[in-house]
Coordinates of C-alpha atoms in Angstrom, one line a residue:
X1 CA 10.4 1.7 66.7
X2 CA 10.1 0.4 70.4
X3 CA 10.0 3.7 72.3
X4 CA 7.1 5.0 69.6
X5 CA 5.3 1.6 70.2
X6 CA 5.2 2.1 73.9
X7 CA 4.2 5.6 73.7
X8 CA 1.6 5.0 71.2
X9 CA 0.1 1.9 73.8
X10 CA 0.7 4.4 76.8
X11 CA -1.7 6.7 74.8
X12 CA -4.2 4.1 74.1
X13 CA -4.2 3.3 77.6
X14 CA -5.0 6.5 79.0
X15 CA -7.6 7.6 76.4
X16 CA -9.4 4.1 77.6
X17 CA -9.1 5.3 81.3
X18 CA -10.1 9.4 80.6
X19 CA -13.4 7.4 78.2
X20 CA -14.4 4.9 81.2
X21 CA -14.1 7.8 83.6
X22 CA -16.8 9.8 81.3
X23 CA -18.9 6.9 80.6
X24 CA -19.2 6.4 84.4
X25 CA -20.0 9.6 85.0
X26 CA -23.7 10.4 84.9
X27 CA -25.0 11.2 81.3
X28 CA -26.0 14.3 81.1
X29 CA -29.9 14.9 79.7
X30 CA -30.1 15.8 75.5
X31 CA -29.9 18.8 74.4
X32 CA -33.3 20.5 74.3
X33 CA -34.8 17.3 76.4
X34 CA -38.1 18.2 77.6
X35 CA -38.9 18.3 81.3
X36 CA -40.8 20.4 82.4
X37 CA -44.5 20.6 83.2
X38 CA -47.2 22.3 82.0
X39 CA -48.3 23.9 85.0
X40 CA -51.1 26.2 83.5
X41 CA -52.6 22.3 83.4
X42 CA -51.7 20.3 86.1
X43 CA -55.1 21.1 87.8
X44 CA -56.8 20.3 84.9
X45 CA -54.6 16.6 84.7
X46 CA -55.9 15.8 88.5
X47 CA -59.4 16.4 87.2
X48 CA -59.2 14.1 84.3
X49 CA -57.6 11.1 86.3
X50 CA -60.6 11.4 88.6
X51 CA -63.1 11.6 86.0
X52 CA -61.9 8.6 84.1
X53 CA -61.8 6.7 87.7
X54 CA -65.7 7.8 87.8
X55 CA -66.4 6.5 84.8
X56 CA -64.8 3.5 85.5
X57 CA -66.1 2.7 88.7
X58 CA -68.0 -0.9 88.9
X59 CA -67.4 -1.7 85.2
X60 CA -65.0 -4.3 84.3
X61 CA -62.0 -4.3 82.1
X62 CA -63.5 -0.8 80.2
X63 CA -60.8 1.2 81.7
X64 CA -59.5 1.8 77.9
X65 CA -63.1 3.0 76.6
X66 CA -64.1 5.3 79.3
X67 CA -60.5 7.0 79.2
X68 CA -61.2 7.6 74.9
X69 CA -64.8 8.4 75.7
X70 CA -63.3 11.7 78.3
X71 CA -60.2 12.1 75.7
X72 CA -62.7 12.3 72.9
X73 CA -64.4 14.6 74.9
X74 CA -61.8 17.5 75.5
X75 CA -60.7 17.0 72.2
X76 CA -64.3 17.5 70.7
X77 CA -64.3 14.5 68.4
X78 CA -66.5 11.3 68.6
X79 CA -66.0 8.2 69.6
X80 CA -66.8 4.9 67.7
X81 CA -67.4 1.3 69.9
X82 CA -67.7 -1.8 67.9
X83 CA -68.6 -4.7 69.5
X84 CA -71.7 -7.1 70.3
X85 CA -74.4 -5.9 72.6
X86 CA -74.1 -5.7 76.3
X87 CA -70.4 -4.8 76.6
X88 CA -71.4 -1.2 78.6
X89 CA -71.0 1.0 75.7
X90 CA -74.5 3.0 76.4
X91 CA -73.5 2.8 80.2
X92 CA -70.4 4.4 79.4
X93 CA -71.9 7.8 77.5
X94 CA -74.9 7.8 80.2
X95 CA -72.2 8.4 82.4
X96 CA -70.0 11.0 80.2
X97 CA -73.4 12.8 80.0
X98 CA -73.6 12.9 83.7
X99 CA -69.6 13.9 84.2
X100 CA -70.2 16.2 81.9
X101 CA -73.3 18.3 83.1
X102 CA -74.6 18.2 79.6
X103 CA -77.7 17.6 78.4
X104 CA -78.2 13.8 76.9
X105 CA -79.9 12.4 73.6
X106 CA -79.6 8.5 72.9
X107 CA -81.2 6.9 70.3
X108 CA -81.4 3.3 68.7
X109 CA -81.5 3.0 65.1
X110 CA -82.9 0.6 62.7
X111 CA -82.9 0.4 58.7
X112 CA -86.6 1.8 58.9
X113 CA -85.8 5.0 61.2
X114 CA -86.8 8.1 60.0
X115 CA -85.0 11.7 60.4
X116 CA -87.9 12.7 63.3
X117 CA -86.3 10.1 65.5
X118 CA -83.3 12.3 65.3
X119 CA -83.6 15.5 64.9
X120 CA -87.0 16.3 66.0
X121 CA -90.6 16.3 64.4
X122 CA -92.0 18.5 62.2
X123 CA -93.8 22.0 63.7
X124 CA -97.7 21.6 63.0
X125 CA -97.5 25.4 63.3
X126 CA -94.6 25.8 61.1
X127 CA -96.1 24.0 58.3
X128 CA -100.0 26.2 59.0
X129 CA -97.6 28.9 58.0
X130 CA -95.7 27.2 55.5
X131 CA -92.5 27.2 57.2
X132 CA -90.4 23.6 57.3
X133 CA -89.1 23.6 61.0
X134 CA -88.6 20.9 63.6
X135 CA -89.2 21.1 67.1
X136 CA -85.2 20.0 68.3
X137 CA -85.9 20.3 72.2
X138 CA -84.7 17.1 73.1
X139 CA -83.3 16.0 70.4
X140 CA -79.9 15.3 68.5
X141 CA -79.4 19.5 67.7
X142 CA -79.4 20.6 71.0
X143 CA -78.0 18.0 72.8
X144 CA -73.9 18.4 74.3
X145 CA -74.0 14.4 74.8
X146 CA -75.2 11.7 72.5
X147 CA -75.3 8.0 71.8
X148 CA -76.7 6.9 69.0
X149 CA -76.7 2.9 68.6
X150 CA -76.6 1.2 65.7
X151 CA -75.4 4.3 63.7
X152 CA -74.7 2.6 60.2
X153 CA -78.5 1.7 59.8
X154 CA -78.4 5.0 59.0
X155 CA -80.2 5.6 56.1
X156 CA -79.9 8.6 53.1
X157 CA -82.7 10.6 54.4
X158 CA -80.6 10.9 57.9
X159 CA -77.1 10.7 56.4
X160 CA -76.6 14.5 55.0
X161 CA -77.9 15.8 58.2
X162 CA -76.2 14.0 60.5
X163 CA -72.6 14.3 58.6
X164 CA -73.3 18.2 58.8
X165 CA -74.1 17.7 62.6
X166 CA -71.2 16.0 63.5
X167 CA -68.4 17.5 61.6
X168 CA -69.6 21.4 61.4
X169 CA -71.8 21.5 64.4
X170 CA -74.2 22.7 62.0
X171 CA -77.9 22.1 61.9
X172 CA -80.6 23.0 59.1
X173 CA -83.9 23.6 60.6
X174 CA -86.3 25.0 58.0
X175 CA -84.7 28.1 56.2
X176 CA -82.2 28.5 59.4
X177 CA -78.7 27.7 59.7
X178 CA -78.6 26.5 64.2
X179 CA -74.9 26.2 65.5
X180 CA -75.2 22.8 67.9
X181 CA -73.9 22.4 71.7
X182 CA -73.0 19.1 70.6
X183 CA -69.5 18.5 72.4
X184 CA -69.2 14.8 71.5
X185 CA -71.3 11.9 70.1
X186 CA -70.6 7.9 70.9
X187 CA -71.6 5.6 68.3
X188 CA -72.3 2.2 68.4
X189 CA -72.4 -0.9 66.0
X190 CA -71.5 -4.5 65.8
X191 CA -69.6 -4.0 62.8
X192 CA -68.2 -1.6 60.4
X193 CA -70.3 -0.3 57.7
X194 CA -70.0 -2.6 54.9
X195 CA -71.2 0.1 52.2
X196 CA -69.8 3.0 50.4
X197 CA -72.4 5.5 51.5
X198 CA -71.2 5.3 54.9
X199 CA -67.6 5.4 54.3
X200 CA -68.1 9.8 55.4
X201 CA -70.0 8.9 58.5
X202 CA -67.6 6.1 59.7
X203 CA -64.6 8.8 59.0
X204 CA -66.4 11.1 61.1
X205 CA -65.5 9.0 64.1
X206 CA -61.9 10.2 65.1
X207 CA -61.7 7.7 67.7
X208 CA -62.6 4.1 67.2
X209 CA -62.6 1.4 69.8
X210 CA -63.3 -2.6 69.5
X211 CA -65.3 -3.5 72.3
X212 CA -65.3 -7.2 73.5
X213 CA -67.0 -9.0 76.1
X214 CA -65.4 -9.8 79.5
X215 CA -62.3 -11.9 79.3
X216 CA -62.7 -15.5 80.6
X217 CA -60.3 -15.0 83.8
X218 CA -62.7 -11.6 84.7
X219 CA -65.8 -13.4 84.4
X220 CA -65.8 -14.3 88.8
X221 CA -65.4 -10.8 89.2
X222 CA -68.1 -10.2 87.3
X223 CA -70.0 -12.3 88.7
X224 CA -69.3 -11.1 92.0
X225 CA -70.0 -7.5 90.8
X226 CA -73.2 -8.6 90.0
X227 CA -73.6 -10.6 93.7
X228 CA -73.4 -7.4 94.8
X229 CA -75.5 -5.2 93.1
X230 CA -73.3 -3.0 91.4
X231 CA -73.8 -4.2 88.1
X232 CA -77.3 -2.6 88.1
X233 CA -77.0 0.5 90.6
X234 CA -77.6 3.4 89.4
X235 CA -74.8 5.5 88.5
X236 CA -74.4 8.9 90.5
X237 CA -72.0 11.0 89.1
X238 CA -71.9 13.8 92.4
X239 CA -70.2 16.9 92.1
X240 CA -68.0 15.7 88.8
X241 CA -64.3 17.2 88.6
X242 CA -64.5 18.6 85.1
X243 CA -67.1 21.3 84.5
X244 CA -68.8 21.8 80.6
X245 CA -66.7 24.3 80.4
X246 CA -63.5 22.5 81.0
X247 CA -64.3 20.0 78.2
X248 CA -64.9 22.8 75.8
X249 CA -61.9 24.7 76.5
X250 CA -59.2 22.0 76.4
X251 CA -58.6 21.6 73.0
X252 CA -57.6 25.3 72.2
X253 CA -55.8 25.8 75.4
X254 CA -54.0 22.5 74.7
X255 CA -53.1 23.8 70.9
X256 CA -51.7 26.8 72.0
X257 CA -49.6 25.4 75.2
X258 CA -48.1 22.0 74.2
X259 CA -45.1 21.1 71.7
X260 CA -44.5 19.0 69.4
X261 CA -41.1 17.9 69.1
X262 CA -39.2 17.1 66.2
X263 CA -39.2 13.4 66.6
X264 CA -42.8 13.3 67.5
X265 CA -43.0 15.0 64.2
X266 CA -41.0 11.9 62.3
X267 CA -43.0 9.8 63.9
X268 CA -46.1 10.7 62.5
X269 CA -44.6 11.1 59.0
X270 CA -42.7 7.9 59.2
X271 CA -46.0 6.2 60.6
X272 CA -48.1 7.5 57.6
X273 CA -46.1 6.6 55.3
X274 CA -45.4 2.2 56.7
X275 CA -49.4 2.4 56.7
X276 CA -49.7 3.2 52.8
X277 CA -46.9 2.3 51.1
X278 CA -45.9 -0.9 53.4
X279 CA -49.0 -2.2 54.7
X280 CA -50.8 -4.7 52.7
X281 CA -53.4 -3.9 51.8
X282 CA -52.6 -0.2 52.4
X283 CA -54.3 1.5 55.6
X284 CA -55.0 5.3 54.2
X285 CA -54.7 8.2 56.2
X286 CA -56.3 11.7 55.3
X287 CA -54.8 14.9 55.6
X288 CA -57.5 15.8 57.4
X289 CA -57.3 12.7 60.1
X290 CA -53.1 13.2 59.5
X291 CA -53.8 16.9 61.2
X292 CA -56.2 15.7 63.6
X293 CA -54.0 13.2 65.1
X294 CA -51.8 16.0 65.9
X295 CA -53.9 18.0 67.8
X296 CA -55.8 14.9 69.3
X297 CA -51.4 14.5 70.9
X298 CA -51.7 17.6 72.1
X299 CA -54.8 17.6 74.1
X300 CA -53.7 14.4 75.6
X301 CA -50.3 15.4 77.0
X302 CA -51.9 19.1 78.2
X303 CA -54.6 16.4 79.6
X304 CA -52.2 14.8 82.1
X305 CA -50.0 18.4 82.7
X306 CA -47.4 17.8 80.1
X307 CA -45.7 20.8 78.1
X308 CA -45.1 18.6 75.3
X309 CA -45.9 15.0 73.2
X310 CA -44.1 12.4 74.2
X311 CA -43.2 9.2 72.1
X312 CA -45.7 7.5 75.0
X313 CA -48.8 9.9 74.0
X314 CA -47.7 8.5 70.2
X315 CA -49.8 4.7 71.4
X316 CA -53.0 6.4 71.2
X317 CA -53.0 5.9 67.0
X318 CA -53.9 3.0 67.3
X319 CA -57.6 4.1 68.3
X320 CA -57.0 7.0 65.4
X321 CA -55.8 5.4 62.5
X322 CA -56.8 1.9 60.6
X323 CA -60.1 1.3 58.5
X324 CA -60.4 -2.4 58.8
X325 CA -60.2 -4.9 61.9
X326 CA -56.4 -5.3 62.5
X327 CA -55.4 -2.2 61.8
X328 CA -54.7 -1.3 65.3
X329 CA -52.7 -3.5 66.1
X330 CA -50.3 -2.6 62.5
X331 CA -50.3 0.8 64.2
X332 CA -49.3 -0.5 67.8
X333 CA -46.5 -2.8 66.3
X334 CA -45.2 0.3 64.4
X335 CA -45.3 2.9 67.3
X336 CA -43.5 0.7 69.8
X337 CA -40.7 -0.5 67.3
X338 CA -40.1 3.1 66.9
X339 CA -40.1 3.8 70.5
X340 CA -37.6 1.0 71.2
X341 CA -34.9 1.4 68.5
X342 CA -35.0 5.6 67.9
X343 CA -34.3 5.8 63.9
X344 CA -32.2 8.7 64.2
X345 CA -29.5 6.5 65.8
X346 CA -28.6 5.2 62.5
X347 CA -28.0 9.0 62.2
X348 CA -25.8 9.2 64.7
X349 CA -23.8 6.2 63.6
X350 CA -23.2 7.7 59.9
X351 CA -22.3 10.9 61.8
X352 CA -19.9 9.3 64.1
X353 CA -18.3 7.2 61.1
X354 CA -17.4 10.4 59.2
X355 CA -16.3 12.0 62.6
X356 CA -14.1 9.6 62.7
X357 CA -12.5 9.1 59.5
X358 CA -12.1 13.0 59.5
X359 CA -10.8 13.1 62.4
X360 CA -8.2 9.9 61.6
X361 CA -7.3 11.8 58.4
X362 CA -6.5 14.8 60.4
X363 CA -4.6 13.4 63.7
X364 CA -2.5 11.3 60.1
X365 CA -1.9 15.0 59.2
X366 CA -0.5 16.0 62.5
X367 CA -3.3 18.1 64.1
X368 CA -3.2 21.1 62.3
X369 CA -5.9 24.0 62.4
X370 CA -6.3 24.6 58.8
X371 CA -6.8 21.3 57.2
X372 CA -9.8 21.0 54.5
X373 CA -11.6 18.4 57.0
X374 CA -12.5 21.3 59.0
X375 CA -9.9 22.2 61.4
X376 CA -8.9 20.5 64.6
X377 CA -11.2 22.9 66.8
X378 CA -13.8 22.0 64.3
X379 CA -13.7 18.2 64.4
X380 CA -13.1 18.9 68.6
X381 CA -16.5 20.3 68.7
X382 CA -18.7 18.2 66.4
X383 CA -17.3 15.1 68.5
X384 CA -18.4 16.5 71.6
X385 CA -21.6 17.5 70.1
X386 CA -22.0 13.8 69.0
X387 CA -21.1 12.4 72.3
X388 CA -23.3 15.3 74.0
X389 CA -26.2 13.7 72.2
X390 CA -26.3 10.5 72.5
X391 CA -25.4 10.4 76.1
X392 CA -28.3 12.4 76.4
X393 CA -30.6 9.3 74.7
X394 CA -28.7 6.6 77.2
X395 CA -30.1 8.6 80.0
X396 CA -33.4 9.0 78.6
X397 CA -33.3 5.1 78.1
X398 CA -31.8 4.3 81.0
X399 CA -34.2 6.3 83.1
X400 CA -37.2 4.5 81.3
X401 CA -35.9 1.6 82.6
X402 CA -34.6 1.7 85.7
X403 CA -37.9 4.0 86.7
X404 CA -40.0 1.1 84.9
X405 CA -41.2 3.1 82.5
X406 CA -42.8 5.6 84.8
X407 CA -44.1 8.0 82.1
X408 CA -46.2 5.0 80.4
X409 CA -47.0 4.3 84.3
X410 CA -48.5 7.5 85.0
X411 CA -50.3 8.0 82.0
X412 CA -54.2 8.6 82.2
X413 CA -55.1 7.3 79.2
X414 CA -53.7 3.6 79.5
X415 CA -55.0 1.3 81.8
X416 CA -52.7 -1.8 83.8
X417 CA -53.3 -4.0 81.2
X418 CA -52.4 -1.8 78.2
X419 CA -49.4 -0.8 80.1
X420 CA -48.4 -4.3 81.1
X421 CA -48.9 -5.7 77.2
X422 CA -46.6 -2.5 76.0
X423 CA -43.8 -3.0 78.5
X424 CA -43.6 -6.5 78.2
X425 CA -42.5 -5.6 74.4
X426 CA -40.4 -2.5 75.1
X427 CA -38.1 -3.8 77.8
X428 CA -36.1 -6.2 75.8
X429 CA -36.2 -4.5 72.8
X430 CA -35.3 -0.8 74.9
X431 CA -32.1 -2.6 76.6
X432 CA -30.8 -4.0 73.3
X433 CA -31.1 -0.3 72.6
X434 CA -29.3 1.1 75.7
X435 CA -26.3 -0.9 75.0
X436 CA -25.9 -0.3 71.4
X437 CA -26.2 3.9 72.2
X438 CA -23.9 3.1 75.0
X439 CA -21.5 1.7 72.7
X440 CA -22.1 4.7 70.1
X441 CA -21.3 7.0 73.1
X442 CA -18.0 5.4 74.3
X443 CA -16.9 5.4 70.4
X444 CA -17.8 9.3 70.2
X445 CA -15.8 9.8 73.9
X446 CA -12.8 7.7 72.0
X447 CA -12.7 10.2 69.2
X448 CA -12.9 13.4 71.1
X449 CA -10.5 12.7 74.0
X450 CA -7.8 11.4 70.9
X451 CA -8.5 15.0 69.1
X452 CA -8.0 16.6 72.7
X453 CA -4.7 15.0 73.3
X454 CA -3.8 14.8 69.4
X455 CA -2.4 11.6 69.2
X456 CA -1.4 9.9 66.4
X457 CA -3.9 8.9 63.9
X458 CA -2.8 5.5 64.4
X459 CA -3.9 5.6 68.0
X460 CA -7.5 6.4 67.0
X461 CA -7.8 3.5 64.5
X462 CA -6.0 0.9 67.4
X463 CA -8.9 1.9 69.9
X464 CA -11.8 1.9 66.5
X465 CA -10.5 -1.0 65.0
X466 CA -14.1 -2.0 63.8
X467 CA -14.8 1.7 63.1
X468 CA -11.6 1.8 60.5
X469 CA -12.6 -1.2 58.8
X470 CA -16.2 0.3 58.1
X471 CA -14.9 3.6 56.6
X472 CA -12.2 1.9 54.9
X473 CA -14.7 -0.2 53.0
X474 CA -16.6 2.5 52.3
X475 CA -13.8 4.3 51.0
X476 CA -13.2 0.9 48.5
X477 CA -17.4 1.6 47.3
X478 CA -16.0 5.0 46.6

């Protein structure tokens, strides 16, 4: 009747006021958000940003390589560069063997290079007493830094040796087993192998990098770089900020100190997964490469003093994962889409759908405690649980946002124009985002202040209108 009809509208009006007084409200952060630092190594993150600024410094739009060549460093892995000659790329592990105080072995090789180039030449007085031993001084065994151009004219005779070297840190000199200092080896080629027989050595590279030549609108600075005399100065490394020992140590200390949270975890699983069953042609992924990736993530978030992985740290794959050209960029496309529209909101809008037709069933009931839909005090706290969440994601969005995407910013391992190209995707897609969690979180609100007051069950379905017709046709698919 008409005094029922008024009440019922006075209810829908002040559920609407008590919802835009919570939405207005600052939203509180997610439940088990991660803030805090990892202050064992923030020291260690000061360090890095000035080491990659070293390496940097008078080379032109290599920002992105020198920050993989010091990341592939702590992490001890190697680091691939494909491109034509004269892009920098021995320049750059010159350098990293200066940063790094270690001792420094480069070598160019051709198809008719022979295992002495490498590892060492035979001992005269070895063989006088019938011993096969090389003389490694100076060579690829007991160097911590190496570059080794032109890696895929490897042939067979260099091949078993040199996949031993890099993966085990293993050398066989004679009838000895020598551990190697090596800490990390750059390799160079124009292309990727094009033969089986290297397919091993290629995966041995954990990080892989295209290298291209200066970009038209760079080529005046260059130019004026080279006006100057920096283009052929001699590079003086001084008293670098990371020690031998720092490298070495990261990658254990970063293991042991940084999280992974759960939807870094889905990330990587979901990621896997688009690359081989959705990519064509299919992009595998190892379990061995899978696991690497993981604790390549950590060492880069311990890296720049951060206790955990963040969905940012995710947009290093790209230099992790992919066997062909283009493969990178499959990666990229896949990490930012997931960064911009979280999966686990469809999630959340399944759970808030049953939520509500629970909770609609229930108020229909009159309220009571002991219903089979799990009790008014139940449905009170899964709501609120609900709306907890996912005004904890508008504030993680909205704070990426309005802070223009500071974490991205900040990062040591993206330069300006890799941050530039990533926002310029992220924002639009990130609002589009915002509002539709901001909608989720007003709908979760509706349904816990309704509970609070226990209005009737017709109240709740006048304020979700949409939201009835969804779990009513569901109901109908039933």
């Amino acid at each position: 009747d008409g005094a029922q009809d008024a009440q019922a509208v006075q209810q829908i009006s002040e559920v609407r006021r008590a919802v835009e007084e919570a939405m207005a409200a600052p939203a509180p952060s997610a439940p088990g958000a991660h803030t805090s630092a990892n202050m064992g190594s923030v020291d260690l993150a000061s360090k890095v940003r000035a080491t990659c600024a070293l390496l940097e410094d008078g080379l032109l739009e290599r920002e992105v390589e020198a920050r993989l060549m010091v990341l592939a460093a702590l992490c001890g892995e190697h680091l691939l560069l494909l491109g034509p000659p004269g892009t920098a790329k021995s320049e750059l592990a010159r350098r990293l063997s200066q940063v790094c105080r270690g001792s420094y072995f480069e070598r160019l090789l051709t198809r008719f290079s022979v295992p002495e180039e490498l590892f060492g030449p035979l001992s005269m007085r070895g063989l006088e007493e019938d011993r096969y031993q090389r003389q490694t001084a100076g060579y690829l065994p007991e160097a911590e830094v190496a570059f080794v151009d032109e890696i895929f004219k490897a042939n067979s005779a260099i091949l078993n040796a040199l996949l031993t070297l890099l993966n085990e840190r293993l050398f066989d000199n004679g009838h000895q087993r020598l551990q190697a200092p090596l800490l990390t080896l750059v390799g160079a080629s124009n292309e990727p192998p094009e033969s089986e027989e290297l397919d091993a050595l290629f995966d041995r590279f954990m990080f892989r990098r295209e290298v291209a030549q200066v970009s038209p609108h760079g080529l005046r600075e260059l130019a004026q770089l080279a006006a100057q005399g920096r283009t052929h100065a001699a590079f003086e490394a001084g008293a670098p900020p990371l020690a031998l020992e720092d490298f070495r140590a990261c990658r254990d200390a970063a293991v042991a100190a940084t999280e992974v949270p759960e939807r870094v975890l889905d990330l990587l699983v979901a990621l896997r997964g688009h690359l081989q069953d959705a990519c064509e042609p299919p992009v595998y992924v190892s379990d061995r490469r899978f696991t690497k990736c993981v604790t390549v993530l950590q060492v880069a978030a311990y890296a720049k003093g951060q206790a955990y992985v963040d969905e940012y740290d995710c947009l290093l794959l790209e230099h992790l994962l992919g066997q062909r050209p283009g493969d990178s960029e499959k990666v990229r496309e896949f990490v930012l889409d997931s960064i911009a529209h979280d999966p686990a909101l469809l999630q959340a809008e399944l759970a808030l759908l049953g939520v509500f037709g629970r909770t609609a069933r229930h108020l229909e009931r009159g309220g009571g405690d002991g219903d089979s839909d799990g009790g008014h005090e139940g449905l009170l706290r899964e709501a609120g649980e609900l709306a907890e969440l996912l005004r904890g994601q508008e504030a993680q969005m909205a704070a990426a946002l309005e802070g223009g995407f500071a974490a991205l910013r900040g990062s040591p391992w993206h330069g300006p124009q890799q941050v530039g190209a990533f926002v310029q995707v992220l924002q639009p897609q990130l609002e589009e985002t915002l509002a539709r969690v901001r909608g989720l979180s007003e709908e979760a609100l509706t349904v816990q202040e309704c509970l609070r007051r226990g209005v009737p069950g017709g109240v709740l379905e006048k304020l979700l209108p949409k939201r009835l017709r969804q779990y009513e046709k569901g109901i109908q698919q039933k």
